[in-house]
XYZ file of C-alpha atoms in Angstrom:
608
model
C -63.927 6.921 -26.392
C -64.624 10.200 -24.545
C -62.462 12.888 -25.834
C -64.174 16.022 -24.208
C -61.936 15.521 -21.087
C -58.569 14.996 -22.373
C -55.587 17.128 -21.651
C -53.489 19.185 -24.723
C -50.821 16.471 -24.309
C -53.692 13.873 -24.351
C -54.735 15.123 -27.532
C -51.362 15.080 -28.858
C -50.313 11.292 -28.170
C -54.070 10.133 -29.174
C -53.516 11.853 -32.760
C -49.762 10.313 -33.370
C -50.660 7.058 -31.976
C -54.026 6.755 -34.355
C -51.531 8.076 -37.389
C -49.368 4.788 -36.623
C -51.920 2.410 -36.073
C -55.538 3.381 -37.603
C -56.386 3.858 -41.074
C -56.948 7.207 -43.068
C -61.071 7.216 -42.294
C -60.233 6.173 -38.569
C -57.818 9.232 -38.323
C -60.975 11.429 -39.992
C -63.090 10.333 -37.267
C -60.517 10.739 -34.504
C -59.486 14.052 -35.457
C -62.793 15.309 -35.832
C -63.434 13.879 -32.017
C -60.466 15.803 -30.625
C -61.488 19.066 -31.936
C -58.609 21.676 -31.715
C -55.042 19.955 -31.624
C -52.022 22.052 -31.036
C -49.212 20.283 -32.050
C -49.531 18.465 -35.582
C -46.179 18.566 -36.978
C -44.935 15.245 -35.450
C -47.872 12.951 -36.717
C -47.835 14.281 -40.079
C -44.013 14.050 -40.139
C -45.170 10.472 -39.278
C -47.409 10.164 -42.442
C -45.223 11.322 -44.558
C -42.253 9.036 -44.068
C -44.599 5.773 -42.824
C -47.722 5.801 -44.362
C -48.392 7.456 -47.025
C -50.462 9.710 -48.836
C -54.148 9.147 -48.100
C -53.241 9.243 -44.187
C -51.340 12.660 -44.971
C -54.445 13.669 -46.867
C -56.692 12.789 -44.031
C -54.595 14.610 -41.132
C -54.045 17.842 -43.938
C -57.714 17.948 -44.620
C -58.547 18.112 -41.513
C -55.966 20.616 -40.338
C -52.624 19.394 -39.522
C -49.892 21.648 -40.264
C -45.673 21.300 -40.124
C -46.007 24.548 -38.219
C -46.147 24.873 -34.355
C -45.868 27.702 -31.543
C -42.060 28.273 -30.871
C -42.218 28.467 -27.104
C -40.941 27.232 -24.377
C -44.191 25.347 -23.213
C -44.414 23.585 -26.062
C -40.976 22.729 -26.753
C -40.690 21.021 -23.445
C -43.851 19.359 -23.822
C -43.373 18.076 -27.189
C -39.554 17.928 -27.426
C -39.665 20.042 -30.665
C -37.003 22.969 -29.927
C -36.271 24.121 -33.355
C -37.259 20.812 -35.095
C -38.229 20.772 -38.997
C -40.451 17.734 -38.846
C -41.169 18.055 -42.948
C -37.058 16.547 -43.197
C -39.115 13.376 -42.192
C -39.289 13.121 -46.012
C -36.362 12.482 -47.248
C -33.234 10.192 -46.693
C -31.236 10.205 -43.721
C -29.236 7.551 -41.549
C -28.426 8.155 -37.729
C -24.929 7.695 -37.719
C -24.492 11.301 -39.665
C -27.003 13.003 -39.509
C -28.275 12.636 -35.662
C -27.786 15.791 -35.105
C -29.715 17.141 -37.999
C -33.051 14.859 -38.786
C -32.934 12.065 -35.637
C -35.200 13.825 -33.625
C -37.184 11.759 -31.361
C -41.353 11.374 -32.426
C -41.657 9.694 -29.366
C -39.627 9.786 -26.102
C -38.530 7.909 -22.916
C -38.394 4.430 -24.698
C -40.995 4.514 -26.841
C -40.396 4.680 -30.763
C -38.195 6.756 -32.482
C -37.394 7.925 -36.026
C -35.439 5.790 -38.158
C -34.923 3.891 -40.619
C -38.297 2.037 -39.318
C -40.963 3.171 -36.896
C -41.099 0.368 -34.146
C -44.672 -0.317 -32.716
C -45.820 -1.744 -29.764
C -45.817 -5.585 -29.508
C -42.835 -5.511 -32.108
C -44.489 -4.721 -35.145
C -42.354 -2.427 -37.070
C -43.462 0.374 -40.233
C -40.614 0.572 -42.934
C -40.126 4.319 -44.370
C -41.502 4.848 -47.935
C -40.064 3.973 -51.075
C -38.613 7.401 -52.161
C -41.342 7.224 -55.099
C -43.846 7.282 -52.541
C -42.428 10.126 -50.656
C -42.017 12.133 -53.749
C -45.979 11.920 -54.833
C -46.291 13.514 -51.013
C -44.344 15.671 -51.285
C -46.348 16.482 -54.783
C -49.429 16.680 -52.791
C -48.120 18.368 -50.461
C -46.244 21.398 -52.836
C -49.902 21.357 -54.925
C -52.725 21.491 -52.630
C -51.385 21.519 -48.701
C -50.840 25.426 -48.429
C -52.092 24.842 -44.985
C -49.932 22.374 -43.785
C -47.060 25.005 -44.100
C -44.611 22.891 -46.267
C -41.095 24.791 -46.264
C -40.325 23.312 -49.661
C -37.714 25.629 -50.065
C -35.377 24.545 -46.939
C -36.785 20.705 -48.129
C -35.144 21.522 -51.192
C -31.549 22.710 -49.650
C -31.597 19.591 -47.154
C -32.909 17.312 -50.533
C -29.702 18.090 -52.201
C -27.413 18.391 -49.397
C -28.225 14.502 -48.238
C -27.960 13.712 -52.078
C -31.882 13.249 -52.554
C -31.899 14.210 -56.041
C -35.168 12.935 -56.875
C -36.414 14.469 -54.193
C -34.953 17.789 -55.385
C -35.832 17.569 -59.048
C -39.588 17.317 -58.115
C -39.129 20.281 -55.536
C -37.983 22.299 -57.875
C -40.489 21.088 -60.447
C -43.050 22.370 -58.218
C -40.993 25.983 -58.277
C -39.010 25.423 -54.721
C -36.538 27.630 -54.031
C -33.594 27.764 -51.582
C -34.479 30.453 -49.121
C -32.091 33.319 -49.214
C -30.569 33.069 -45.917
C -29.145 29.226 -47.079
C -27.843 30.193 -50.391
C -25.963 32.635 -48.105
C -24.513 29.751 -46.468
C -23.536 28.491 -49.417
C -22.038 31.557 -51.105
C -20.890 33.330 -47.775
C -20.536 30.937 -45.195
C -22.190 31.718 -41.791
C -20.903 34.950 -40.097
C -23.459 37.558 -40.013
C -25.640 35.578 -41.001
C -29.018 35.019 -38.315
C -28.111 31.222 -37.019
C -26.066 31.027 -40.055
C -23.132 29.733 -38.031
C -25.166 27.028 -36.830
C -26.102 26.120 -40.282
C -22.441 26.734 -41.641
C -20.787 23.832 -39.381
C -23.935 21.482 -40.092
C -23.112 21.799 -43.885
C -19.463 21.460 -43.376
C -19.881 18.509 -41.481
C -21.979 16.949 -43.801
C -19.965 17.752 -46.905
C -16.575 16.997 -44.861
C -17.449 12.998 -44.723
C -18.946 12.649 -48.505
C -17.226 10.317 -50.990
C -15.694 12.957 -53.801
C -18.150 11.751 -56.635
C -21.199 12.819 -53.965
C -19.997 16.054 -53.324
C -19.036 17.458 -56.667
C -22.430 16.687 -57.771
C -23.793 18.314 -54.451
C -21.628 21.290 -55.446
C -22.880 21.509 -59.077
C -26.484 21.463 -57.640
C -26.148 24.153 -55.225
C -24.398 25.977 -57.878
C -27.284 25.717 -60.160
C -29.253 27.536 -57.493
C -27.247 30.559 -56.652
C -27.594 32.681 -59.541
C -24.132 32.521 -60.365
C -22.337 32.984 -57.359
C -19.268 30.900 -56.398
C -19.587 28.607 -53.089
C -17.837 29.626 -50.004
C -14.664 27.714 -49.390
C -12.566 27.474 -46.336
C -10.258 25.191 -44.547
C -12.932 22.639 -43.950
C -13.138 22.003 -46.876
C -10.073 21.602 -47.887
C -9.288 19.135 -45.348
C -12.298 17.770 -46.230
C -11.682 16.730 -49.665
C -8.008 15.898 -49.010
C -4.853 16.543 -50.878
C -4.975 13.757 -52.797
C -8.263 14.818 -54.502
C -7.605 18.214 -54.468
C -4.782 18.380 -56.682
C -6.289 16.236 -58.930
C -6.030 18.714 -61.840
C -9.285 18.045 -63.270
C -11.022 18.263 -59.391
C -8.458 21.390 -59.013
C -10.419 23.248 -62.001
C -13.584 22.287 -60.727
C -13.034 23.238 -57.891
C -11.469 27.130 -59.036
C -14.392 27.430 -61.313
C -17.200 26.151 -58.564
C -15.852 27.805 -55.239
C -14.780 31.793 -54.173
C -11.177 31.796 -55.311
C -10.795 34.421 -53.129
C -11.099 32.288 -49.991
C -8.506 30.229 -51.262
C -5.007 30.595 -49.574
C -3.421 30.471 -52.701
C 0.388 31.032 -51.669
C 0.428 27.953 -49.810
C -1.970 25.815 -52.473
C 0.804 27.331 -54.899
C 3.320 25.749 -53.021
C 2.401 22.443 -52.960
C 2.051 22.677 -56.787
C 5.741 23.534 -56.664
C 6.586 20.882 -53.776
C 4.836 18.449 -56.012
C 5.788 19.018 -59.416
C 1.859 19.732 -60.666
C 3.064 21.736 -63.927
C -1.120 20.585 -64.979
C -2.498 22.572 -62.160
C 0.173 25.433 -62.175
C -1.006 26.289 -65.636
C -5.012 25.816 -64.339
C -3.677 28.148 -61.794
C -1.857 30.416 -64.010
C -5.142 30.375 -66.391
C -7.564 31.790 -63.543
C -5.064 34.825 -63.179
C -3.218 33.617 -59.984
C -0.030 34.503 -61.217
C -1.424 37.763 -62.914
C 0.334 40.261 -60.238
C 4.392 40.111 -61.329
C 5.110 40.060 -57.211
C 3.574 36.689 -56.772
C 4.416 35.281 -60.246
C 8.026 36.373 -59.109
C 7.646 35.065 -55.123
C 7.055 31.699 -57.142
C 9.678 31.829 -59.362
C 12.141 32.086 -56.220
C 10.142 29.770 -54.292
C 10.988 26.970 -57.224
C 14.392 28.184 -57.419
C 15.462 28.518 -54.276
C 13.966 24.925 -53.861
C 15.428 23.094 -56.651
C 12.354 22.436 -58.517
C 13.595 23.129 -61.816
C 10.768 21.607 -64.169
C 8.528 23.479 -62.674
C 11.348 26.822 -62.168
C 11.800 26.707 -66.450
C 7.581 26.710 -66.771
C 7.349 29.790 -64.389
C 10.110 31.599 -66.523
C 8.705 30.434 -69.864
C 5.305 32.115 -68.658
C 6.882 35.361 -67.553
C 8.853 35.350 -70.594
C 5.487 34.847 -72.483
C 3.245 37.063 -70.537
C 5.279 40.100 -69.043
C 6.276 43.721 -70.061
C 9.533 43.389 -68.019
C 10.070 47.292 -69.563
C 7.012 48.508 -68.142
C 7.659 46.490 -64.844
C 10.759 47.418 -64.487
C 9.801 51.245 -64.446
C 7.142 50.697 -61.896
C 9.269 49.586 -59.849
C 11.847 51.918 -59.957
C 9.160 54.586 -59.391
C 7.613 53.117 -56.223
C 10.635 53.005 -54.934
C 12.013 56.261 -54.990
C 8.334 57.235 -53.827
C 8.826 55.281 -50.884
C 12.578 56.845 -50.166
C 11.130 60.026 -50.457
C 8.143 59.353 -48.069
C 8.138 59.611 -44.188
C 6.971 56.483 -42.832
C 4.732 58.201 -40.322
C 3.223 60.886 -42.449
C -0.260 60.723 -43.017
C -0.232 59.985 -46.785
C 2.058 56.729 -46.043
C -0.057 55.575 -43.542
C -3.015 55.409 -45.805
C -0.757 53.212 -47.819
C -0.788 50.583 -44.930
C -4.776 51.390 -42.727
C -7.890 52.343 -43.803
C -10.174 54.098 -41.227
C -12.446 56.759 -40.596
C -14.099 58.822 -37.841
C -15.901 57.563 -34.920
C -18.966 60.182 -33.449
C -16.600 60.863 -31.123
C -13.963 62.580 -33.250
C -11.371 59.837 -32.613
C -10.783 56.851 -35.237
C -11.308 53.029 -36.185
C -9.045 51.024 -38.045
C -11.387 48.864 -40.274
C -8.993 47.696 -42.417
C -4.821 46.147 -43.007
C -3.410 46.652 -46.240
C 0.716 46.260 -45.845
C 2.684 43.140 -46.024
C 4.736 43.269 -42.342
C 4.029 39.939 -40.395
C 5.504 42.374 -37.069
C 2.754 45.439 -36.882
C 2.626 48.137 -34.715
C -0.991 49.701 -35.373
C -0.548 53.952 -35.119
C -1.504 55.604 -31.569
C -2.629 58.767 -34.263
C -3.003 59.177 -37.860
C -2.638 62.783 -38.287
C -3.701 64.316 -35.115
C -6.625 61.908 -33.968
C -6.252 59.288 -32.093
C -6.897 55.597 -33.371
C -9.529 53.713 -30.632
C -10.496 51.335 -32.330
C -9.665 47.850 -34.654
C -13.173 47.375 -36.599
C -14.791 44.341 -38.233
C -12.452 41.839 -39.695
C -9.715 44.392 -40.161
C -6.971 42.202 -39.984
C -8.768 38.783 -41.267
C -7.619 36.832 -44.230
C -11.685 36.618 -44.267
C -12.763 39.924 -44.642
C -15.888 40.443 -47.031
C -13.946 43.363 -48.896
C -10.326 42.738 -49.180
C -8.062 41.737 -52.534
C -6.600 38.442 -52.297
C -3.201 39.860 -51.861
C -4.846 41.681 -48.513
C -5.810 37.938 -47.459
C -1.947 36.455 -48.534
C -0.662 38.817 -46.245
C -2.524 38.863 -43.109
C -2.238 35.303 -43.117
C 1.200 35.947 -42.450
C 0.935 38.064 -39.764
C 2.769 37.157 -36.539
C 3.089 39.985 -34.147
C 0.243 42.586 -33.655
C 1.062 45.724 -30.818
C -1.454 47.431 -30.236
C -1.480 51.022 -28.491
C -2.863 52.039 -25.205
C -5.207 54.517 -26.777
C -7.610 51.336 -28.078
C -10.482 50.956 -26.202
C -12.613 48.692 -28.566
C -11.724 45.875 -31.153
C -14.726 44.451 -32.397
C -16.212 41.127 -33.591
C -13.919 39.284 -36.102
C -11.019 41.588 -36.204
C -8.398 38.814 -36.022
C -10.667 36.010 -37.840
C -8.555 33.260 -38.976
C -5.061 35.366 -38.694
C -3.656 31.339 -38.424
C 0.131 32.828 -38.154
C -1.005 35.458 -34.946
C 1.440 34.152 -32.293
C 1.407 37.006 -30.159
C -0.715 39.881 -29.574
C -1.891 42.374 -26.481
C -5.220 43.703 -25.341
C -4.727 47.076 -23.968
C -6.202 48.232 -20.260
C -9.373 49.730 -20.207
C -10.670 47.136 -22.800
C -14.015 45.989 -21.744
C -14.905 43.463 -23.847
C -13.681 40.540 -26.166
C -16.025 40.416 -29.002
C -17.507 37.402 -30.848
C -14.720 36.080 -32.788
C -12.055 38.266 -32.501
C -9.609 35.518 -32.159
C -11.115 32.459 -33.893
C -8.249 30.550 -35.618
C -5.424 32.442 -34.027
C -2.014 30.880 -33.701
C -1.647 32.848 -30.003
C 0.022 30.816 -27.995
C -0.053 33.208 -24.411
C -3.028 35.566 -23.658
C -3.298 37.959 -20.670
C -6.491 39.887 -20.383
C -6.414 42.972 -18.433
C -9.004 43.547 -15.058
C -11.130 45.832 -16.971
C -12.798 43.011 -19.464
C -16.119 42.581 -18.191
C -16.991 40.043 -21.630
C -15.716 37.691 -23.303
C -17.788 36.849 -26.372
C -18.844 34.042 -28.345
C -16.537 31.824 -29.765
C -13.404 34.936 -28.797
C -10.652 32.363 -29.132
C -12.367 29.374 -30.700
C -9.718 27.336 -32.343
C -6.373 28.953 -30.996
C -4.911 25.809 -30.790
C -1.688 26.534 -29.813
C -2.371 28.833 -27.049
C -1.132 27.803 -23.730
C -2.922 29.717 -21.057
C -5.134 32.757 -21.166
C -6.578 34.361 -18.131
C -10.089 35.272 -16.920
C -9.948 38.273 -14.791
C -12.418 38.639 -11.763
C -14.015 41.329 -13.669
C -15.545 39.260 -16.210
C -18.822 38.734 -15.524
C -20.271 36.493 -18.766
C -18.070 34.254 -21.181
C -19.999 33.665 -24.395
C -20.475 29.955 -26.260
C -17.668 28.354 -27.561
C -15.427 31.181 -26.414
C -12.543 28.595 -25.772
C -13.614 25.984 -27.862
C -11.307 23.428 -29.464
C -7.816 24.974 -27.793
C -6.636 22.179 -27.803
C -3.001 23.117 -26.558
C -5.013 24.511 -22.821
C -3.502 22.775 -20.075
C -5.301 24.814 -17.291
C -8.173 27.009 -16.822
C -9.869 29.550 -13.842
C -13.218 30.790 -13.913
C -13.441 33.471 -11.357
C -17.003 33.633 -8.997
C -18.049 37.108 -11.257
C -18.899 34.788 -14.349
C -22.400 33.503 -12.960
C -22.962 31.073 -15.609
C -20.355 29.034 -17.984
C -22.279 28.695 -21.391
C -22.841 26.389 -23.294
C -19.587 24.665 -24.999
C -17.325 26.860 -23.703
C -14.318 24.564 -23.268
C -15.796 21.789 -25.539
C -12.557 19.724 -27.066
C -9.816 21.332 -24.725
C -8.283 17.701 -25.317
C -5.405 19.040 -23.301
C -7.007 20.775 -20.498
C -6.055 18.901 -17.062
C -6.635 21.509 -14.643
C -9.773 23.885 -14.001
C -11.142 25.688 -11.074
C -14.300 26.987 -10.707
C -14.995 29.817 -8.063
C -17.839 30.466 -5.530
C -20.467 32.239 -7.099
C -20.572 30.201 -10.807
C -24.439 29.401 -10.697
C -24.817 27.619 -13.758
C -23.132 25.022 -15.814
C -24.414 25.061 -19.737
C -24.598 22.060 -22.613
C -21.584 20.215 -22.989
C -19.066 22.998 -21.594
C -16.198 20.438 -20.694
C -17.104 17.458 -23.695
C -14.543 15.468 -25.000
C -12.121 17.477 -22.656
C -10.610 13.979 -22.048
C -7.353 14.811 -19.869
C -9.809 15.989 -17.330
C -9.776 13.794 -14.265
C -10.926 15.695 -11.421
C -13.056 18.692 -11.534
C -14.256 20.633 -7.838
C -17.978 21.945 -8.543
C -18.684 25.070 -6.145
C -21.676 24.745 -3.416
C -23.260 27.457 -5.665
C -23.438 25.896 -8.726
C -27.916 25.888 -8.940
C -28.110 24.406 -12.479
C -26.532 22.086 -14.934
C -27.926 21.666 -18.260
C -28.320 18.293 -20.224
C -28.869 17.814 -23.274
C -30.995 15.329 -25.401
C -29.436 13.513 -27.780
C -31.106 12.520 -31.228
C -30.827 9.048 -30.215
C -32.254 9.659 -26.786
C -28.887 9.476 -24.914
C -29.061 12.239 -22.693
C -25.734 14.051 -22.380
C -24.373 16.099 -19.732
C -21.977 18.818 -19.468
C -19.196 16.135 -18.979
C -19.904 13.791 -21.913
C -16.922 11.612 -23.600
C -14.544 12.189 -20.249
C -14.214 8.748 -19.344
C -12.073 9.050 -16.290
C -13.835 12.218 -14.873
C -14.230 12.112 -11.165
C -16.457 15.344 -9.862
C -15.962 17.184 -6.731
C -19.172 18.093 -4.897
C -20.049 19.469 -1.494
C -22.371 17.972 0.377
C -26.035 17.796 0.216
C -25.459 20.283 -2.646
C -27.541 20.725 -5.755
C -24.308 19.203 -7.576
C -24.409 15.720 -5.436
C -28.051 15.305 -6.361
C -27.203 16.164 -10.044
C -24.222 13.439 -10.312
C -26.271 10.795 -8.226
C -29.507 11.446 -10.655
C -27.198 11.045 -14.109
C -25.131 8.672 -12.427
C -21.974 10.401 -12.401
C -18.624 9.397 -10.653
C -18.385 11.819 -8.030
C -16.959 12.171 -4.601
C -18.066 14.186 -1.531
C -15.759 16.733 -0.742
C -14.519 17.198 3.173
C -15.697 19.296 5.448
């Protein structure tokens, strides 16, 4: 065959094809033939998790590599955005993890990864025994520097889809979890480079394992984090479910194993209560959670005032056992003529309540809640400057730098006001505040940061006409709120801004927002209503998926792109996808008619 004329692409499809069908020498010889190949990664993923380890020795030896040019030319002509090809190696099934490993090695009908590797005329190549894949991956650790083997993100994915084996021999050839995923693990995902993206692929991995699965995940990853704890939020807690969670012996391996200080431990403390759990109450009581007399005491009422009087007699018995009522007593009295003697807007009380300090401009940022009111008025001025600003998580339960009594409280919070003198609140600041029913954004705002209201229990929001952004995932999860407004002045809403508000009946997006990103309004399971202006150019991925009360939606004349997006198991999905009964609106002869009639979309040509 004459290789001198073949095309890049060429090249590419003549080396996979010859790593499914020819043997090891026949690769040699066809490698040799093509000369420089620039994409390798997919037919050595091939070899590893088909063949075996001569043909990966053959296409290693004579230069294929995992690693590839991140751009968009090849990308589109390889369908490789962001793919790991070395996961080819270990276990994986479709129905989970599609979104993770099932990237296609071939596309438009031809074969795909899976559990085997169908050939033409039928034939069909099993994946590896594990055994098999493990003296690769050997090989691979041992003498294929070139081939670019990330061993240590092999490792994190080998333990996270319960390939111990797989791990063991990682680590016996010195793997180790890059930093950035152990802190995933340790911190979850915010502020982390595409550590969000990472966070909700672990959580969604973790969220569907069977309990004995995960705690040994969990023991593994702690083995690799140098002693840190393991993040843990709400995920997974609903993950592993009440029923396991109080388990007392999963409840102390769980306080030893996971950052107790994510932990909403009032309400976990209730249920112990509710339930009678007198085992985990004294777990709980062990690991200091009813160290501070004002929560041992908000228990004891909480038992009494309930009628839970087995457990009511163990709290007393411990405080009997454990406090210096004298010395208590006394601090008490003292803090509270301090506070009669105090003027609640002096400058020494108010550091009782904010922390701040100076902007360069003189005036000054709130970066951080420390009171107890779930009603809060934040200060105009502390002392004579003016507050301007709500920094970085200052109200969040989630804050990196808060005491656990900090995170009690603001999860508590209901009611923020906020004075006309603010001009900035930035990324975060109301994180996870689940309580928040009701807050304003002052005029002359200008932008809604990324996550400023993620988790919020706001049920009305009114944005003012001088918010020009609204930024990434900004109200992600309100899921109570009602309707919020986009003002005309907004000219960009950021991904997954309104994501999951599911209470959202109706939506506008005014002509200044040129393009709706991607999964902006992705599970609005409520929203009916939306209008999109003149002037929105662009649609992104999966805005309006699984927004299933959606009937009817108008597309404007000047909508000039919608993105698709392919899916692992080469279902193509559309900004649209899971609204069965979705009928679009389209002008004629407009880009969006030819868009619906090329993905075959119900649609209907709007009137003249």
């Amino acid at each position: 065959m004459d290789y001198s004329n073949l095309t890049s692409e060429e090249k590419v499809s003549t080396l996979t094809n010859a790593v499914a069908y020819s043997t090891p020498e026949e690769i040699r010889e066809i490698y040799k033939n093509l000369g420089e190949v620039e994409f390798t990664a997919r037919a050595l993923a091939i070899a590893c998790r088909y063949r075996g380890l001569e043909h990966v020795k053959a296409l290693v030896e004579c230069g294929a590599t995992f690693d590839y040019e991140r751009s968009g030319r090849i990308h589109a002509a390889y369908d490789c955005e962001e793919v790991n090809f070395s996961l080819s190696l270990i276990n994986f099934n479709g129905k989970n993890d599609e979104n993770l490993f099932a990237q296609v090695f071939f596309t438009e009908g031809k074969p795909v990864l899976g559990d085997n590797l169908s050939l033409k005329g039928g034939k069909k190549l099993p994946v590896l025994p594990l055994k098999q894949r493990v003296e690769i991956v050997e090989y691979l650790c041992e003498n294929g520097k070139s081939a670019c083997l990330d061993a240590g993100t092999l490792l994190y994915y080998s333990i996270l889809k319960k390939s111990f084996t797989m791990a063991d021999a990682l680590k016996k050839s010195g793997a180790v979890i890059p930093d950035e995923c152990k802190k995933v693990l340790s911190e979850g995902g915010s502020g982390i480079p595409k550590g969000m993206d990472r966070w909700y692929e672990y959580s969604n991995i973790i969220y569907s394992m069977k309990i004995d699965d995960f705690l040994r995940v969990c023991e593994y990853f702690c083995a690799e984090l140098d002693g840190k704890p393991l993040h843990f939020t709400e995920v997974i807690y609903a993950g592993i479910g009440s029923v396991n969670f109080y388990d007392p012996e999963l409840f102390e391996f769980f306080l030893n194993h996971f950052n107790q200080s994510k932990m909403n431990k009032t309400r976990i403390l209730n249920v112990i209560i509710k339930n009678n759990l007198i085992s985990d109450l004294a777990i709980a009581a062990e690991a200091g959670w009813l160290k501070q007399p004002r929560k041992r005491d908000e228990m004891i009422a909480f038992a009494s005032e309930g009628g839970y009087t087995e457990v009511s007699a163990w709290l007393l018995d411990y405080k009997n056992r454990t406090a210096d009522l004298a010395a208590e007593q006394k601090k008490a009295e003292k803090k509270m003529m301090r506070e009669l003697n105090a003027a609640p807007d002096s400058v020494s009380e108010l550091k009782k309540v904010w922390s701040y300090k100076k902007r360069e401009d003189g005036t000054l940022v709130i970066t951080s809640y420390k009171g107890n009111k779930t009603e809060i008025s934040v200060p105009a001025k502390i002392g004579k400057e003016a507050v301007t600003a709500i920094g970085t998580y200052a109200f969040s339960p989630c804050a990196p730098r808060r005491t656990q009594e900090q995170a009690d409280n603001r999860g508590q919070i209901q009611k923020i006001t906020l004075p006309d003198s603010i001009k900035v609140i930035e990324e975060n600041a109301f994180y996870w505040c689940k309580e928040l029913e009701e807050i304003n954004v002052p005029d002359g705002m200008t932008e809604i940061c990324n996550g400023t209201f993620t988790n919020c229990g706001i049920k009305k929001m009114m944005l003012p006409d001088s918010v020009k952004r609204i930024g990434e995932s900004a109200f992600w999860g309100c899921d109570s709120m009602t309707s919020v407004n986009i003002p005309e002045s907004v000219t960009e809403i950021g991904k997954q801004a309104f994501g999951a508000c599911t209470a959202l009946k109706e939506i506008e997006v005014p002509g200044s927002v040129e393009k709706i990103s991607s999964w902006v309004f992705q599970h609005c399971s409520a929203l009916e209503k939306v209008i999109i202006h003149e002037g929105v150019a662009e649609i992104g991925r999966e805005v309006f998926s699984n927004c299933t009360a959606l009937n009817e939606l108008e597309l404007p004349a000047s909508i000039k792109k919608i993105t698709n997006y392919r899916h692992p198991k080469n279902d193509m999905l559309t900004p649209f996808y899971q609204i069965p009964d979705l009928t679009l609106i389209v002008a004629p002869k407009s880009y969006a008619e030819k868009y619906c009639k090329r993905n075959e979309l119900a649609y209907k040509v709007k009137e003249s």
